[in-house]
XYZ file of C-alpha atoms in Angstrom:
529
model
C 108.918 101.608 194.608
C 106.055 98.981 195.705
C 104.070 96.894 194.398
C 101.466 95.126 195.923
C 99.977 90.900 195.394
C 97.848 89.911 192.085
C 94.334 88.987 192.715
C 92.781 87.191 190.245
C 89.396 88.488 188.286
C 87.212 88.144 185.512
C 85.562 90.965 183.247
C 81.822 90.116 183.945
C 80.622 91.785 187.020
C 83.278 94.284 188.050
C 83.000 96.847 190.185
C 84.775 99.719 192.211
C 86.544 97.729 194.831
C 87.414 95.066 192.824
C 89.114 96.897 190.070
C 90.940 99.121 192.995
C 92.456 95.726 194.741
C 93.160 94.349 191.163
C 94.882 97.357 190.068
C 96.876 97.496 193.346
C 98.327 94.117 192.571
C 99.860 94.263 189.488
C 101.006 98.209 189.317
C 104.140 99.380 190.708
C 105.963 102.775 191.585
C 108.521 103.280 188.744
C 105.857 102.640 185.796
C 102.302 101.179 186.673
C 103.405 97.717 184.927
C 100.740 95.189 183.606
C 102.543 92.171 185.165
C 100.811 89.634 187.878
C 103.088 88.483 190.699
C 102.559 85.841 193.301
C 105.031 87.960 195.924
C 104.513 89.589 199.243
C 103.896 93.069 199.206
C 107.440 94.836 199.671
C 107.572 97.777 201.872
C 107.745 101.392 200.145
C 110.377 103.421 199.873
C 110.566 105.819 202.541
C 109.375 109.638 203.056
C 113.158 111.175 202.531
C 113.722 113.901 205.057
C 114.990 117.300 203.835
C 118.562 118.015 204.114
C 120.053 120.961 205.305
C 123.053 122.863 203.379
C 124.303 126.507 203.494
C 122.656 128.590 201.200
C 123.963 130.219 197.913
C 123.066 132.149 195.298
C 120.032 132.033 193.692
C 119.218 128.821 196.500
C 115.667 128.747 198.002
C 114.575 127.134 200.678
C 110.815 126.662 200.814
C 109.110 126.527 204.377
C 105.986 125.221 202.739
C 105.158 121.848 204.161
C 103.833 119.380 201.412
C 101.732 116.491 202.194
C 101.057 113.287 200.429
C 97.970 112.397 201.987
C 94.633 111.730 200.151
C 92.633 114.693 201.533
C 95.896 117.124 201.466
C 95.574 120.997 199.774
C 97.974 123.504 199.901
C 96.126 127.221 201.257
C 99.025 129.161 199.812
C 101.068 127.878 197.236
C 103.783 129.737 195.686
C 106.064 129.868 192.290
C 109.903 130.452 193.873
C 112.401 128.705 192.474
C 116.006 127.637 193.075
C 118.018 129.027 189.945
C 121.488 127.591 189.566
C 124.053 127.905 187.404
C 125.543 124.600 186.626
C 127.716 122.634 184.629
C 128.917 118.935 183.847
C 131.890 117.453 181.947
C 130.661 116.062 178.537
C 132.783 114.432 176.483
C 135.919 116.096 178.224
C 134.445 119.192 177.564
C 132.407 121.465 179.908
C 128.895 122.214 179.385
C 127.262 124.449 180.721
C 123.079 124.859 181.972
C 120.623 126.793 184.104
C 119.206 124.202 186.292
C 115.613 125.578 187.720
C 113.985 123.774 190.477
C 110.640 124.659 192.345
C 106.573 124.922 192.211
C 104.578 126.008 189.395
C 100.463 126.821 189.772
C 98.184 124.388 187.039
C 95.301 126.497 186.401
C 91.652 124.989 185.422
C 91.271 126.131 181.944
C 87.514 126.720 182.262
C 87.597 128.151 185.518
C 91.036 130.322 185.639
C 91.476 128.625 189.157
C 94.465 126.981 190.806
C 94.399 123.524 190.971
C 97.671 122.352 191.436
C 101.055 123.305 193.007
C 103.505 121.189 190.622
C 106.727 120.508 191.765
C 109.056 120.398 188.711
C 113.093 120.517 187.923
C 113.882 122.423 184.959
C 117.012 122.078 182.668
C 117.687 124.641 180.172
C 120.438 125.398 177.572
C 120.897 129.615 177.144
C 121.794 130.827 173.375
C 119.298 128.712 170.893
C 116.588 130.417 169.388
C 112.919 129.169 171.123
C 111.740 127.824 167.530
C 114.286 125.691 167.093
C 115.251 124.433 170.584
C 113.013 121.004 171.955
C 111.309 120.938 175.247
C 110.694 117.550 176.245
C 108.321 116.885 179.900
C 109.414 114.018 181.544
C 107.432 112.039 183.960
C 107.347 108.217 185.920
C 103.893 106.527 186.132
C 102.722 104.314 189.044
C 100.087 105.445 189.025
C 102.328 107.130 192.433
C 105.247 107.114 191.252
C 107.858 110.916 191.526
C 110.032 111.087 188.439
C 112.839 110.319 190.849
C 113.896 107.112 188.021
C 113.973 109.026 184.826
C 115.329 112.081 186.587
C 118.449 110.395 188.265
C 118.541 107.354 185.967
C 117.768 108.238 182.641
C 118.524 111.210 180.035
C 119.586 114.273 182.923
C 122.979 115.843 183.333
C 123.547 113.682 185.900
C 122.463 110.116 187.087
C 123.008 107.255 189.227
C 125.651 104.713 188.572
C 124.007 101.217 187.817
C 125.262 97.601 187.476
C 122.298 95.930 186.141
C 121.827 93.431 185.283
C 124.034 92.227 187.925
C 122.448 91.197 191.469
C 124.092 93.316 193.452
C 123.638 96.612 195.314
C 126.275 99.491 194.105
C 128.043 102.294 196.430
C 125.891 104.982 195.631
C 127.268 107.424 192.853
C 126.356 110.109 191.337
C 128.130 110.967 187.869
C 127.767 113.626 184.957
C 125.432 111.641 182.314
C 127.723 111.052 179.425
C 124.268 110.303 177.658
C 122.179 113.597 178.844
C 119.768 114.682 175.969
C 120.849 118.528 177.150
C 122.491 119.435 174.483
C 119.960 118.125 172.301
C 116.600 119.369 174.363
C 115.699 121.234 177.172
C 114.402 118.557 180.021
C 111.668 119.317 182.394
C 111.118 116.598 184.882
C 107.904 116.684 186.955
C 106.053 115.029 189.557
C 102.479 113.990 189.266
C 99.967 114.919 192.387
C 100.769 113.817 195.677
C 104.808 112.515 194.799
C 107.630 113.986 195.501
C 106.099 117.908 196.481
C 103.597 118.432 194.192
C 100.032 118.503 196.222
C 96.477 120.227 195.071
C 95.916 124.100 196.005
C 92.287 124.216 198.351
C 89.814 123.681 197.996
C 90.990 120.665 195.507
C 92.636 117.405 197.534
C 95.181 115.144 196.651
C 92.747 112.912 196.025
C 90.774 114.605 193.578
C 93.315 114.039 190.907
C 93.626 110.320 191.529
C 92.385 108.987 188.738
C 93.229 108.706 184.784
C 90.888 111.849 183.546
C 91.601 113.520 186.446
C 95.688 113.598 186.396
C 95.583 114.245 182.424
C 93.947 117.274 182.608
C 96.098 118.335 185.673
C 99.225 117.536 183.470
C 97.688 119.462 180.381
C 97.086 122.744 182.656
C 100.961 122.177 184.017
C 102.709 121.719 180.469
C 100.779 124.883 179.293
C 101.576 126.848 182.583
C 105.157 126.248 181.377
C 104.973 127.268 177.952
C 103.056 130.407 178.459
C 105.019 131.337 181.728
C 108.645 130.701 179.746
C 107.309 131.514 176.150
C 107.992 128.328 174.569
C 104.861 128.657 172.559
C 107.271 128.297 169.029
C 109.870 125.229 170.605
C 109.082 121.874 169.726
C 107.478 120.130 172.142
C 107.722 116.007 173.517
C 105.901 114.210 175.916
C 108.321 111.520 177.569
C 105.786 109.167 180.055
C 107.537 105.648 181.179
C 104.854 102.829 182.333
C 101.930 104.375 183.667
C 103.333 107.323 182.040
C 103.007 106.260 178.829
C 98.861 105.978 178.556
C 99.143 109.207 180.222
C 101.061 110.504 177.533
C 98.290 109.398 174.941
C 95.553 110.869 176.934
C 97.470 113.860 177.502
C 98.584 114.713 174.205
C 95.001 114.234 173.109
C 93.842 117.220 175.860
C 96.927 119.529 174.959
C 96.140 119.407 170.907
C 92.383 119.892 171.679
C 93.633 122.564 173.778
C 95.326 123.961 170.974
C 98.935 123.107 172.298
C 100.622 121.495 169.744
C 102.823 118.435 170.962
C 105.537 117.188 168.134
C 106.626 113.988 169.340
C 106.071 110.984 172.279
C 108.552 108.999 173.544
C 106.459 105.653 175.085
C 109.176 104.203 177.503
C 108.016 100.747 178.383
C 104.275 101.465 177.614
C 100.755 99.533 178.714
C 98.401 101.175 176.504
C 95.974 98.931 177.016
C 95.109 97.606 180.263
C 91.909 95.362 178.973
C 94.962 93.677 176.700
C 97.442 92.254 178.730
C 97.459 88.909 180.625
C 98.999 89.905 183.536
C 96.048 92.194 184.306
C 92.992 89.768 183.760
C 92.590 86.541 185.173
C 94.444 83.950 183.011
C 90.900 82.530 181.433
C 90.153 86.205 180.070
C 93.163 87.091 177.521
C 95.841 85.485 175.611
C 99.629 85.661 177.457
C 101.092 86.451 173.702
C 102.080 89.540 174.240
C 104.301 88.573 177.250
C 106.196 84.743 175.143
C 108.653 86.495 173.518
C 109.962 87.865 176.993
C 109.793 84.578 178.222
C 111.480 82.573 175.081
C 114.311 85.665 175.704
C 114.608 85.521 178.951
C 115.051 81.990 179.154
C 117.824 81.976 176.855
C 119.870 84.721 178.597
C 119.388 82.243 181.680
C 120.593 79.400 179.685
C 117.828 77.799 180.195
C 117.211 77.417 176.127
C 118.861 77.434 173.377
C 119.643 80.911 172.144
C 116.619 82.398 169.851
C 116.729 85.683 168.231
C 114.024 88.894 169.254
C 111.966 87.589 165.201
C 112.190 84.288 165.678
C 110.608 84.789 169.291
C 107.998 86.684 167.870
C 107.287 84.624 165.028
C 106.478 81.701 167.861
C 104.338 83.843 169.535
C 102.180 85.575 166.323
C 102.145 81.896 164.750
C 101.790 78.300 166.246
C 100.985 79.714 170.001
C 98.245 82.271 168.648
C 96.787 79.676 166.585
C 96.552 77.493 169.730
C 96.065 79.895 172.364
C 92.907 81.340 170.630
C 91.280 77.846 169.877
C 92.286 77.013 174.171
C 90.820 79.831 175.447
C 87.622 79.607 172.985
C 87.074 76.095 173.931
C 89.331 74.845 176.774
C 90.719 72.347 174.549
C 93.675 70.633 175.572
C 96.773 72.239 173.907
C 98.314 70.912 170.449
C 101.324 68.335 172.213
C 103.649 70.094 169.496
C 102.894 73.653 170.818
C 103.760 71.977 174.407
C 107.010 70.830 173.370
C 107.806 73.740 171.690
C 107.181 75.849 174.543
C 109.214 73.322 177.015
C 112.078 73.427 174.446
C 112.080 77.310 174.119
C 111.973 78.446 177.656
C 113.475 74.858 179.717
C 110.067 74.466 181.486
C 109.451 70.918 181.927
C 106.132 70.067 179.308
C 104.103 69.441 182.446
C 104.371 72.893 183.393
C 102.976 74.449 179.977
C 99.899 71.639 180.329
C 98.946 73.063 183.585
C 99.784 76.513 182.347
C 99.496 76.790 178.927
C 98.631 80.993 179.349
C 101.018 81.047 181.847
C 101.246 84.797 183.335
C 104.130 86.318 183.991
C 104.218 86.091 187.847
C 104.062 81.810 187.718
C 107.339 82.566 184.844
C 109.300 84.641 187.439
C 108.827 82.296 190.269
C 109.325 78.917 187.780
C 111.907 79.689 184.984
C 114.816 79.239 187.086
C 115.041 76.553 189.873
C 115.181 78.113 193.272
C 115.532 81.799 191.510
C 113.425 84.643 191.854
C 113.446 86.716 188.557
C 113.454 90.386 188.467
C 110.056 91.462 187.061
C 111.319 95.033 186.171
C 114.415 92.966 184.161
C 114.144 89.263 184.660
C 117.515 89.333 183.784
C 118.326 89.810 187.534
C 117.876 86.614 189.630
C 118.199 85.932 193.288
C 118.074 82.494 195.476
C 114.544 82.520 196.449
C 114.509 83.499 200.709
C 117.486 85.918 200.105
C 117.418 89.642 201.067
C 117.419 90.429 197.124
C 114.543 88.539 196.633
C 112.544 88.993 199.590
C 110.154 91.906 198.425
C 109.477 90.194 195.119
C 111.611 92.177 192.715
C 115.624 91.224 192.495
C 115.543 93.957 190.088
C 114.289 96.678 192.118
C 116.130 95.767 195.492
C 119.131 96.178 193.651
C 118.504 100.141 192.913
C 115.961 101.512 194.924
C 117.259 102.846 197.996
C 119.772 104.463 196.595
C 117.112 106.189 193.853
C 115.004 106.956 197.005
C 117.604 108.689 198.745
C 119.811 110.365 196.325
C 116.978 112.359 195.003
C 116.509 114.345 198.733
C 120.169 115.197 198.341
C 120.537 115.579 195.083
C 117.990 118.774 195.117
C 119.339 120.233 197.873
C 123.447 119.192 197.656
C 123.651 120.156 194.283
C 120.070 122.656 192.920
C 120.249 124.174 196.322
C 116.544 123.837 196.904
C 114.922 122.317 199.767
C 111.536 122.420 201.443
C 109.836 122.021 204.956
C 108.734 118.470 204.451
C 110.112 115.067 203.186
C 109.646 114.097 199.800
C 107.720 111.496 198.722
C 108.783 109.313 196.000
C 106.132 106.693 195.890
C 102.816 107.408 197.581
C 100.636 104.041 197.596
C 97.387 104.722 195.731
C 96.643 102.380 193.699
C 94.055 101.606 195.805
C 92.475 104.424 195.480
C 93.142 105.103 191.528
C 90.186 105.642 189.373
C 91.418 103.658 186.612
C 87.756 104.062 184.461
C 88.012 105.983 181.058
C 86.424 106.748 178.202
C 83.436 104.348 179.310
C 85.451 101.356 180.236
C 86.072 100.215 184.122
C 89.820 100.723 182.465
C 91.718 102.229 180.559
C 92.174 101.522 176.374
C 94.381 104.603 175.458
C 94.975 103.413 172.338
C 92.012 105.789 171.071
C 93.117 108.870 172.927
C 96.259 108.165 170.958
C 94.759 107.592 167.819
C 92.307 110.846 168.064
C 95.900 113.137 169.082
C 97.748 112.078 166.166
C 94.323 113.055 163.701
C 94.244 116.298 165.543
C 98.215 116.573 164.526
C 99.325 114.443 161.462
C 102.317 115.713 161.824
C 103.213 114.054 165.824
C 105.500 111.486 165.636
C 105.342 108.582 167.994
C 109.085 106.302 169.534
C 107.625 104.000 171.517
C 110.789 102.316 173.358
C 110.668 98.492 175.253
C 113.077 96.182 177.240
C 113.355 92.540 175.849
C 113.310 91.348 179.614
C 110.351 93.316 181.123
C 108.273 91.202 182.996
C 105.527 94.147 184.041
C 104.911 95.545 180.072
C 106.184 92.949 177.706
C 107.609 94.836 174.233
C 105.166 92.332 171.891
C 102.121 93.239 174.135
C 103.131 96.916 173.132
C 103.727 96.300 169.411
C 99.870 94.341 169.519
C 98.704 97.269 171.418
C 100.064 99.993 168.791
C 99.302 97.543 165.586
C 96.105 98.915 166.422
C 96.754 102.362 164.787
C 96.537 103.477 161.212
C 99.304 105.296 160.424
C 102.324 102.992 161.096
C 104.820 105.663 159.446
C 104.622 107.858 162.219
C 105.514 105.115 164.622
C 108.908 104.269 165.608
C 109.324 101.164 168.120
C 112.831 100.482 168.904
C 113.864 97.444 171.722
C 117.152 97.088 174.010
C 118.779 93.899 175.792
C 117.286 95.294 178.956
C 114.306 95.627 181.393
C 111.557 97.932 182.651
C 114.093 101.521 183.239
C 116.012 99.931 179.751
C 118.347 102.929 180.932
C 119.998 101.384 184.018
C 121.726 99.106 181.367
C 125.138 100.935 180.485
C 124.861 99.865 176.924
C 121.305 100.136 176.272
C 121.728 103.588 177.514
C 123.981 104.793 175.032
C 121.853 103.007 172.062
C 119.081 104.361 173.610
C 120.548 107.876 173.412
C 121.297 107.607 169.845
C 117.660 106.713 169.421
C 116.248 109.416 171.093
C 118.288 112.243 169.047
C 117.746 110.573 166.005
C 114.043 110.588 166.788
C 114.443 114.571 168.254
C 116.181 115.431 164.961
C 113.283 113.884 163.079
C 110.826 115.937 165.415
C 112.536 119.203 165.065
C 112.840 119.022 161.184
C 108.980 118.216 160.875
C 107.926 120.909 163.231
């Protein structure tokens, strides 16, 4: 994971560059976040070499040699795959699934070429009829992010042990996921162009698919490649996009029902659906903070910096006396109502001072502030460390705590236990952001709230769980419930919130409320398809 220093900008007057160094400030590996930060630039995650192990059957190892860089193409790509048999204890009980792990070929559906080799795991339950079994397509954001998070730290047969929110750095561990949605779906966890060791087929680059259109479309052609190629045409079909992800989601489902592929449900895991609507995107003078106060008010009283307040009560704040005043500050510049002031200073344990001088205070002054001599996590600000430390020092407590051990696990992981491995490292976070073409649908960024919207007219029937993390600094759960208010049909929208951060998942006990959540919402999917 990376993620790179907040410049400051206004709407009038963009262009290119700008919105490319914006963009590169406030997005981050695991999700694409919306979150400013004041901090350094931390250094990326490395290129994990291959590892070697004896083969066995139904192993592959692939000699191609996959490259991240921007003007990268593959001559030759090809479609083996590592088939293993597998199993995991579940609930004292073994279970048993076909793990599948290699490339599939995205073809242009208006030319019938190759555009992308996709590099994908598969996870697959034998015996259920097609009709009635789920496939669910998981996939990180960024935007340059590998699924490496959700794969090993979310909903698979297996996953890495975590001790958020505690500040410290576990042995690493590898366990059978007591909260795998196997035996409720089949999982397919893929990495988007240029991660992990999915790179363009010639005469397509890397690059070429860097941007929001772009990567949709490349994701539609991949989820149909599947479902023709294992003739899951009749299963029920999710899209499951975290961050990042989660516009992508919207403007992917949008592509795969005008394509005719009909998608049943979305899961939107800590979702910015809007960029044009959150704070920690525009400068400060541009749009209201709301969406990010609850977080803060939250936040500050797991810190004990406030008096406890519960998640309605927060929001209530935010929706009433600091929308009020934030909308007649920004109109005017007035100076803010005394009474919101000390509200705000009573709430989060900010001296009143601080709210004067930052009355839209974005999230990134909040992380370095809230806690004397503490950095906050910004993926889960429930994580602190003394500001100077080694936890701190690349800006995120929160990530430092978990991301080598995601980074490296993943190499050996595919080849210790799926028995694939290829010529080259893998790539879990490429950087660029710099690079993204973040323009869509007319605007110098994106609004996916539309391509959301137009998906669920296509298919009345799609259902909608959009799920959020009370302390996430980088896509605040109230900016997400303003984003989605947006939409018509509000039955078909579940939103559902967890004592957690950005990857709600690395919290044990969110986890396993998660889980319930996510079958419930399956169940409800299946039954409507």
């Amino acid at each position: 994971m990376a993620f790179c220093t907040r410049l400051q900008w206004r709407r009038p007057g963009l262009n290119c560059a700008s919105l490319a160094l914006a963009c590169a400030a406030l997005l981050t590996a695991c999700g694409g976040g919306g979150g400013g930060g004041g901090a350094a630039p931390p250094t990326s995650p490395p290129v994990v070499p291959p590892v070697v192990v004896p083969p066995v059957a139904g192993s592959f190892a692939d000699s191609t040699v996959y490259s991240s860089a921007a003007n990268a193409a593959l001559a030759t790509p090809n479609e083996n795959t590592a088939v293993i048999a597998s199993r995991i204890q579940l609930n004292g009980q073994p279970f048993n699934y076909t793990a599948t792990t290699g490339h599939l070929t995205a073809v242009d559906a208006k030319t019938g070429r190759p555009t992308v080799s996709f590099f994908y795991v598969a996870y697959t339950v034998a015996g259920a009829a097609a009709a009635k079994r789920p496939l669910t397509f998981f996939y990180n954001g960024g935007p340059g992010s590998a699924s490496t998070y959700l794969h090993l730290g979310s909903f698979g047969p297996r996953r890495l042990v975590s001790t958020i929110p505690n500040a410290t750095i576990p042995p690493v561990q590898l366990v059978d996921n007591q909260e795998t949605l196997l035996p409720q779906s089949d999982l397919v966890f893929v990495d988007a162009v240029g991660t992990g060791y999915t790179q363009a087929i010639a005469p397509n680059t890397n690059a070429d698919f860097w941007g929001v259109d772009a990567d949709a479309a490349a994701f539609r052609d991949f989820v149909q490649r599947y479902v023709a190629v294992n003739q899951r045409e009749a299963s029920p079909k999710l899209l499951y996009g975290e961050s990042y992800g989660a516009p992508r989601t919207a403007v992917l489902a949008n592509l795969l029902e005008t394509a005719g592929v009909q998608i049943d449900g979305l899961v939107l895991q800590s979702a910015i659906m809007d960029y044009n609507s959150n704070c920690g995107v525009l400068d400060p003078g541009a749009v209201s903070c709301e969406g990010y106060i609850p977080t803060y008010l939250l936040t500050s009283a797991y810190h004990q910096r406030a008096a406890a307040i519960s998640p309605d009560a927060a929001r209530n704040f935010a929706t009433g006396a600091y929308r009020s005043a934030i909308a007649a500050y920004l109109a005017s510049q007035v100076a803010p109502p005394p009474a919101v002031i000390n509200q705000l200073s009573e709430l989060t344990g900010m001296g009143t001072l601080a709210w004067q001088q930052h009355f839209n205070m974005q999230p990134g002054y909040y992380q370095q502030n809230a806690v004397s001599g503490q950095l906050l996590g910004r993926y889960d600000a429930r994580v602190i460390a003394a500001k100077g430390s080694a936890l701190a020092r690349d800006g995120d407590p929160s990530l430092a705590v978990v991301n080598a051990s995601f980074s490296s696990s993943i190499v050996s992981y595919l080849a210790g236990e799926l028995h694939y491995t290829a010529g080259s490292a893998y790539t879990p976070f490429v950087d660029i952001i710099n690079r993204w073409n973040f323009s869509h649908d007319g605007r110098q960024l994106p609004d996916t709230i539309p391509d959301l919207a137009a998906a669920m007219t296509l298919n009345p029937a799609m259902k909608v769980l959009a799920v959020s993390g009370y302390h996430d600094l980088a896509t605040p759960h109230h900016q997400t419930e303003l984003d989605l208010a947006r939409l018509d049909d509000k039955q078909a929208i579940v939103l559902k919130y967890y004592a957690s951060g950005h990857m709600t998942y690395l919290d044990d006990s969110a986890r396993r409320t998660q889980q319930t959540d996510l079958i419930n919402f399956m169940n409800s999917v299946t039954v409507s398809h």
